[in-house]
CSV table of C-alpha atoms in Angstrom, one decimal:
chain,number,residue,atom,x,y,z
A,1,UNK,CA,40.8,63.5,168.3
A,2,UNK,CA,38.7,66.1,166.4
A,3,UNK,CA,38.3,65.0,162.8
A,4,UNK,CA,38.4,68.6,161.5
A,5,UNK,CA,41.6,69.2,163.4
A,6,UNK,CA,43.3,66.1,161.9
A,7,UNK,CA,42.1,67.0,158.4
A,8,UNK,CA,43.6,70.5,158.8
A,9,UNK,CA,46.9,69.1,159.9
A,10,UNK,CA,47.0,66.8,156.8
A,11,UNK,CA,46.1,69.7,154.5
A,12,UNK,CA,48.9,71.9,156.0
A,13,UNK,CA,51.4,69.0,155.6
A,14,UNK,CA,50.4,68.5,152.0
A,15,UNK,CA,50.6,72.2,151.3
A,16,UNK,CA,53.9,72.5,153.0
A,17,UNK,CA,55.3,69.6,151.0
A,18,UNK,CA,53.9,71.1,147.8
A,19,UNK,CA,55.6,74.4,148.5
A,20,UNK,CA,58.9,72.6,149.4
A,21,UNK,CA,58.9,70.7,146.1
A,22,UNK,CA,58.0,73.8,144.2
A,23,UNK,CA,60.8,75.9,145.7
A,24,UNK,CA,63.3,73.1,145.2
A,25,UNK,CA,62.2,72.7,141.6
A,26,UNK,CA,62.7,76.5,141.1
A,27,UNK,CA,66.1,76.2,142.7
A,28,UNK,CA,67.0,73.3,140.3
A,29,UNK,CA,65.7,75.2,137.3
A,30,UNK,CA,67.7,78.3,138.4
A,31,UNK,CA,70.9,76.2,138.8
A,32,UNK,CA,70.2,74.7,135.3
A,33,UNK,CA,70.0,78.2,133.8
A,34,UNK,CA,73.2,79.2,135.5
A,35,UNK,CA,75.1,76.4,133.8
A,36,UNK,CA,76.6,77.5,130.5
A,37,UNK,CA,75.0,76.0,127.4
A,38,UNK,CA,77.1,73.9,125.1
A,39,UNK,CA,77.3,76.8,122.7
A,40,UNK,CA,78.5,79.1,125.5
A,41,UNK,CA,81.4,76.7,126.1
A,42,UNK,CA,82.7,77.1,122.6
A,43,UNK,CA,84.5,80.2,121.5
A,44,UNK,CA,84.1,80.8,117.8
A,45,UNK,CA,86.1,82.8,115.2
A,46,UNK,CA,85.4,83.4,111.5
A,47,UNK,CA,86.7,85.0,108.4
A,48,UNK,CA,85.0,85.4,105.0
A,49,UNK,CA,85.6,82.2,102.9
A,50,UNK,CA,83.6,83.0,99.8
A,51,UNK,CA,82.0,80.1,97.9
A,52,UNK,CA,85.0,77.9,98.3
A,53,UNK,CA,84.2,74.2,99.0
A,54,UNK,CA,84.2,73.2,102.7
A,55,UNK,CA,87.0,70.8,103.8
A,56,UNK,CA,89.1,71.4,100.7
A,57,UNK,CA,92.7,72.6,100.8
A,58,UNK,CA,91.7,76.3,101.3
A,59,UNK,CA,89.4,75.4,104.2
A,60,UNK,CA,92.2,73.3,105.8
A,61,UNK,CA,94.6,76.2,105.4
A,62,UNK,CA,92.1,78.7,107.0
A,63,UNK,CA,91.2,76.2,109.8
A,64,UNK,CA,94.9,75.7,110.6
A,65,UNK,CA,95.5,79.5,110.7
A,66,UNK,CA,92.5,80.5,112.8
A,67,UNK,CA,92.0,77.2,114.6
A,68,UNK,CA,95.4,77.5,116.2
A,69,UNK,CA,94.6,81.0,117.4
A,70,UNK,CA,91.1,80.3,118.7
A,71,UNK,CA,92.2,77.1,120.6
A,72,UNK,CA,95.0,79.1,122.2
A,73,UNK,CA,92.4,81.7,123.4
A,74,UNK,CA,90.0,79.0,124.6
A,75,UNK,CA,92.8,77.4,126.6
A,76,UNK,CA,93.2,80.6,128.6
A,77,UNK,CA,89.5,81.1,129.3
A,78,UNK,CA,88.6,78.0,131.2
A,79,UNK,CA,87.6,80.1,134.2
A,80,UNK,CA,84.8,81.5,132.1
A,81,UNK,CA,83.4,78.0,131.3
A,82,UNK,CA,84.9,78.0,127.8
A,83,UNK,CA,86.1,74.5,126.9
A,84,UNK,CA,86.8,74.7,123.2
A,85,UNK,CA,87.8,77.0,120.3
A,86,UNK,CA,86.3,76.6,116.9
A,87,UNK,CA,86.9,78.1,113.4
A,88,UNK,CA,83.8,78.8,111.3
A,89,UNK,CA,84.0,79.5,107.6
A,90,UNK,CA,81.4,82.2,106.6
A,91,UNK,CA,80.7,83.0,103.0
A,92,UNK,CA,80.7,86.8,103.4
A,93,UNK,CA,80.4,89.7,105.7
A,94,UNK,CA,76.6,89.5,105.5
A,95,UNK,CA,76.5,86.0,106.9
A,96,UNK,CA,79.0,87.1,109.6
A,97,UNK,CA,76.7,89.9,110.6
A,98,UNK,CA,73.8,87.5,111.1
A,99,UNK,CA,75.8,85.2,113.2
A,100,UNK,CA,77.2,88.0,115.4
A,101,UNK,CA,73.7,89.3,116.0
A,102,UNK,CA,72.4,85.8,116.9
A,103,UNK,CA,75.3,85.3,119.3
A,104,UNK,CA,76.5,82.3,117.3
A,105,UNK,CA,79.8,83.9,116.4
A,106,UNK,CA,82.2,85.5,118.9
A,107,UNK,CA,85.1,86.9,116.8
A,108,UNK,CA,85.1,88.1,113.2
A,109,UNK,CA,88.3,88.8,111.4
A,110,UNK,CA,88.5,90.8,108.2
A,111,UNK,CA,90.3,93.6,106.4
A,112,UNK,CA,89.3,97.1,107.7
A,113,UNK,CA,86.5,98.1,105.5
A,114,UNK,CA,84.2,95.1,105.9
A,115,UNK,CA,85.3,94.7,109.5
A,116,UNK,CA,84.2,98.2,110.3
A,117,UNK,CA,80.9,98.0,108.4
A,118,UNK,CA,80.0,94.7,110.1
A,119,UNK,CA,80.8,96.2,113.5
A,120,UNK,CA,78.7,99.3,112.7
A,121,UNK,CA,75.7,97.3,111.6
A,122,UNK,CA,75.7,94.7,114.4
A,123,UNK,CA,76.8,96.9,117.3
A,124,UNK,CA,79.9,94.8,117.6
A,125,UNK,CA,83.3,96.3,118.6
A,126,UNK,CA,86.6,96.5,116.7
A,127,UNK,CA,88.8,95.0,119.4
A,128,UNK,CA,92.4,94.9,118.2
A,129,UNK,CA,94.5,95.5,115.0
A,130,UNK,CA,96.2,92.4,113.7
A,131,UNK,CA,99.7,93.0,112.3
A,132,UNK,CA,99.2,90.5,109.6
A,133,UNK,CA,102.5,89.5,107.9
A,134,UNK,CA,104.2,92.0,110.2
A,135,UNK,CA,102.3,95.1,108.9
A,136,UNK,CA,100.5,97.5,111.2
A,137,UNK,CA,98.9,99.4,108.3
A,138,UNK,CA,98.9,99.4,104.5
A,139,UNK,CA,97.6,101.4,101.6
A,140,UNK,CA,96.6,100.9,98.0
A,141,UNK,CA,98.3,102.2,94.8
A,142,UNK,CA,96.6,102.9,91.5
A,143,UNK,CA,99.1,102.0,88.9
A,144,UNK,CA,99.5,102.1,85.1
A,145,UNK,CA,102.0,100.9,82.6
A,146,UNK,CA,105.2,103.1,82.6
A,147,UNK,CA,104.6,103.8,78.9
A,148,UNK,CA,100.9,104.8,79.4
A,149,UNK,CA,99.7,108.3,78.6
A,150,UNK,CA,97.8,108.3,81.8
A,151,UNK,CA,99.5,110.7,84.3
A,152,UNK,CA,96.7,111.8,86.7
A,153,UNK,CA,93.4,110.5,88.0
A,154,UNK,CA,91.5,112.7,85.6
A,155,UNK,CA,93.2,110.8,82.7
A,156,UNK,CA,91.4,107.6,83.9
A,157,UNK,CA,88.0,109.0,82.7
A,158,UNK,CA,86.9,107.1,79.6
A,159,UNK,CA,89.3,104.2,80.5
A,160,UNK,CA,88.9,100.8,81.9
A,161,UNK,CA,90.4,99.6,85.3
A,162,UNK,CA,90.7,96.0,86.4
A,163,UNK,CA,90.2,95.0,90.1
A,164,UNK,CA,91.0,91.7,91.8
A,165,UNK,CA,87.8,90.6,93.5
A,166,UNK,CA,84.7,92.5,94.9
A,167,UNK,CA,85.6,91.7,98.5
A,168,UNK,CA,89.1,93.1,98.8
A,169,UNK,CA,89.9,96.3,100.8
A,170,UNK,CA,93.2,97.2,99.3
A,171,UNK,CA,92.5,95.9,95.7
A,172,UNK,CA,89.0,97.3,95.4
A,173,UNK,CA,87.1,99.0,98.2
A,174,UNK,CA,89.8,101.4,99.2
A,175,UNK,CA,90.9,102.7,95.8
A,176,UNK,CA,87.3,102.9,94.6
A,177,UNK,CA,86.2,104.8,97.7
A,178,UNK,CA,89.0,107.3,97.2
A,179,UNK,CA,88.0,107.9,93.6
A,180,UNK,CA,84.3,108.3,94.5
A,181,UNK,CA,85.3,110.8,97.3
A,182,UNK,CA,87.0,112.9,94.6
A,183,UNK,CA,83.9,113.0,92.5
A,184,UNK,CA,84.7,110.4,89.9
A,185,UNK,CA,81.9,108.2,88.5
A,186,UNK,CA,82.8,104.5,88.8
A,187,UNK,CA,80.8,102.1,86.6
A,188,UNK,CA,81.1,98.4,86.8
A,189,UNK,CA,81.3,96.6,83.4
A,190,UNK,CA,81.0,92.9,82.6
A,191,UNK,CA,84.4,92.8,81.0
A,192,UNK,CA,87.3,94.7,79.4
A,193,UNK,CA,85.6,95.0,76.0
A,194,UNK,CA,82.6,97.0,77.3
A,195,UNK,CA,82.4,100.6,76.2
A,196,UNK,CA,83.2,103.4,78.6
A,197,UNK,CA,81.9,106.9,78.3
A,198,UNK,CA,84.2,109.9,78.8
A,199,UNK,CA,82.5,111.0,82.0
A,200,UNK,CA,83.1,107.7,83.8
A,201,UNK,CA,85.8,105.3,84.9
A,202,UNK,CA,84.9,101.8,83.9
A,203,UNK,CA,86.0,98.8,85.8
A,204,UNK,CA,85.7,95.0,85.8
A,205,UNK,CA,86.8,92.1,88.1
A,206,UNK,CA,89.5,89.7,87.0
A,207,UNK,CA,88.6,87.1,89.6
A,208,UNK,CA,92.1,86.9,91.1
A,209,UNK,CA,95.1,89.2,91.7
A,210,UNK,CA,97.2,87.1,89.3
A,211,UNK,CA,94.7,87.5,86.4
A,212,UNK,CA,94.4,91.3,87.1
A,213,UNK,CA,98.2,91.7,86.8
A,214,UNK,CA,98.2,89.6,83.6
A,215,UNK,CA,95.5,91.9,82.1
A,216,UNK,CA,97.7,94.9,83.0
A,217,UNK,CA,100.8,93.2,81.5
A,218,UNK,CA,98.9,92.4,78.3
A,219,UNK,CA,97.4,95.9,77.9
A,220,UNK,CA,93.8,94.6,78.4
A,221,UNK,CA,93.2,97.2,81.2
A,222,UNK,CA,94.5,100.7,81.5
A,223,UNK,CA,95.0,100.8,85.3
A,224,UNK,CA,94.6,98.6,88.4
A,225,UNK,CA,95.1,98.9,92.1
A,226,UNK,CA,97.0,96.9,94.7
A,227,UNK,CA,98.8,97.3,98.1
A,228,UNK,CA,102.6,97.6,98.2
A,229,UNK,CA,103.5,94.1,99.3
A,230,UNK,CA,101.2,92.3,96.9
A,231,UNK,CA,102.2,94.6,94.0
A,232,UNK,CA,105.8,93.7,94.5
A,233,UNK,CA,105.0,90.0,94.7
A,234,UNK,CA,102.8,90.0,91.6
A,235,UNK,CA,104.9,92.3,89.4
A,236,UNK,CA,108.2,90.6,90.4
A,237,UNK,CA,111.1,91.7,88.2
A,238,UNK,CA,108.7,93.6,86.0
A,239,UNK,CA,107.8,96.1,88.7
A,240,UNK,CA,109.8,98.7,86.9
A,241,UNK,CA,107.4,98.5,83.9
A,242,UNK,CA,104.7,100.3,86.0
A,243,UNK,CA,104.3,103.6,87.9
A,244,UNK,CA,101.9,104.7,90.6
A,245,UNK,CA,99.6,107.7,89.8
A,246,UNK,CA,97.9,107.7,93.2
A,247,UNK,CA,98.3,106.3,96.7
A,248,UNK,CA,95.4,106.0,99.2
A,249,UNK,CA,95.5,106.7,102.9
A,250,UNK,CA,96.9,104.1,105.2
A,251,UNK,CA,94.4,101.8,106.9
A,252,UNK,CA,94.7,99.0,109.5
A,253,UNK,CA,96.0,95.7,108.1
A,254,UNK,CA,93.5,93.3,109.7
A,255,UNK,CA,90.8,93.8,112.3
A,256,UNK,CA,89.3,91.5,115.0
A,257,UNK,CA,85.7,92.3,115.8
A,258,UNK,CA,84.1,91.0,119.0
A,259,UNK,CA,80.3,90.2,119.1
A,260,UNK,CA,77.9,92.6,120.9
A,261,UNK,CA,76.5,91.6,124.3
A,262,UNK,CA,79.6,89.6,125.4
A,263,UNK,CA,80.4,89.7,129.1
A,264,UNK,CA,82.5,92.9,129.7
A,265,UNK,CA,85.0,90.9,131.9
A,266,UNK,CA,85.3,88.2,129.2
A,267,UNK,CA,85.8,90.9,126.6
A,268,UNK,CA,88.7,92.6,128.5
A,269,UNK,CA,90.3,89.2,129.2
A,270,UNK,CA,90.2,88.2,125.6
A,271,UNK,CA,91.6,91.6,124.6
A,272,UNK,CA,94.5,91.4,127.1
A,273,UNK,CA,95.4,87.8,126.1
A,274,UNK,CA,95.7,89.0,122.5
A,275,UNK,CA,97.7,92.1,123.4
A,276,UNK,CA,100.2,89.9,125.5
A,277,UNK,CA,100.7,87.1,123.0
A,278,UNK,CA,103.9,88.6,121.5
A,279,UNK,CA,105.5,88.7,125.0
A,280,UNK,CA,105.7,84.9,125.7
A,281,UNK,CA,107.1,82.0,123.7
A,282,UNK,CA,103.8,80.1,123.4
A,283,UNK,CA,102.0,83.1,122.1
A,284,UNK,CA,104.8,84.0,119.7
A,285,UNK,CA,104.6,80.6,118.1
A,286,UNK,CA,100.8,80.9,117.7
A,287,UNK,CA,101.3,84.3,116.1
A,288,UNK,CA,103.9,83.0,113.7
A,289,UNK,CA,101.6,80.2,112.6
A,290,UNK,CA,98.8,82.8,112.2
A,291,UNK,CA,100.3,84.0,108.8
A,292,UNK,CA,103.3,85.5,110.5
A,293,UNK,CA,101.3,87.9,112.6
A,294,UNK,CA,103.8,90.2,114.5
A,295,UNK,CA,101.3,91.1,117.3
A,296,UNK,CA,97.9,92.4,118.1
A,297,UNK,CA,97.6,96.1,119.0
A,298,UNK,CA,95.0,98.3,120.7
A,299,UNK,CA,93.3,101.1,118.8
A,300,UNK,CA,94.5,104.5,120.1
A,301,UNK,CA,93.5,107.0,121.3
A,302,UNK,CA,90.1,105.4,120.9
A,303,UNK,CA,88.3,103.1,118.4
A,304,UNK,CA,86.2,106.0,117.1
A,305,UNK,CA,89.2,108.2,116.5
A,306,UNK,CA,91.3,105.4,115.0
A,307,UNK,CA,88.5,104.5,112.5
A,308,UNK,CA,87.6,108.1,111.6
A,309,UNK,CA,89.1,107.9,108.1
A,310,UNK,CA,87.9,104.4,107.5
A,311,UNK,CA,84.4,105.4,108.6
A,312,UNK,CA,84.3,108.2,106.0
A,313,UNK,CA,85.6,106.1,103.1
A,314,UNK,CA,83.8,102.9,103.9
A,315,UNK,CA,80.4,104.7,103.9
A,316,UNK,CA,80.9,105.3,100.2
A,317,UNK,CA,80.9,101.6,99.5
A,318,UNK,CA,78.9,100.3,102.4
A,319,UNK,CA,76.0,98.8,100.4
A,320,UNK,CA,78.5,96.8,98.3
A,321,UNK,CA,80.3,95.5,101.3
A,322,UNK,CA,77.2,94.1,103.1
A,323,UNK,CA,75.5,93.1,99.9
A,324,UNK,CA,78.2,90.8,98.6
């Protein structure tokens, strides 16, 4: 047999085998890529947790509240390769924004101002409104002692207000934004004893809603702000000692934001599961465990239209929200 012919056959065989192994390796790599990663198999949810210690009582409470919900969602999404639901405690909305952008967080839950700003900055989407504690919407009231000489917002100039904490929508962002919108100069002070000029409204943070109410009761501050439900709880049988001088617009109670880039079919499925939860016994139990949530509701007629008022007001305090 011709030596050159045999050599040619051998080279063809080797080349064919090389191509076969190469193509099979590509197929194997492609199949590997199609398999969801471990991170893709876990659906994550987060809410701002502040600087509270991990795995303490507050964490356990939040994990129970949100863990129940996210595990319920995950159990309905097995067809998408999701095997587990996990609660993540983020310090603030800035950390949540980073995780959403990186695809390490799927659902972020917060009051409307920070939720809207996080969605705006990350390209995420406000998905549904959570009727937390049975409330669709709420508003904030600026209140003073009944015996106070303060009758109008103009009378607050030169006075000191006390707010709860710098991350609350109803007890800080919303009333402050309403005042700024009306042309008032808001100046943060280190405490109630700082001086306040006549062209500004001074304010400080009490650190908690209980302490803010105590400062009002003791005459340390001239005015404060709180939503209806929390005001009634905090003031108790002394509610009659106060009067409201201004009420803000109504805003959504609690908002779920879905990360950008999520599969459109998965997004719609998650949304529909949430919207249907109040219609079956299992979902109703999870809702009740989720701080007595009545239901989740779609934003109508559209997200843009539903958030028009919030967009305007939140822009006035946006840097504070994301810079906490």
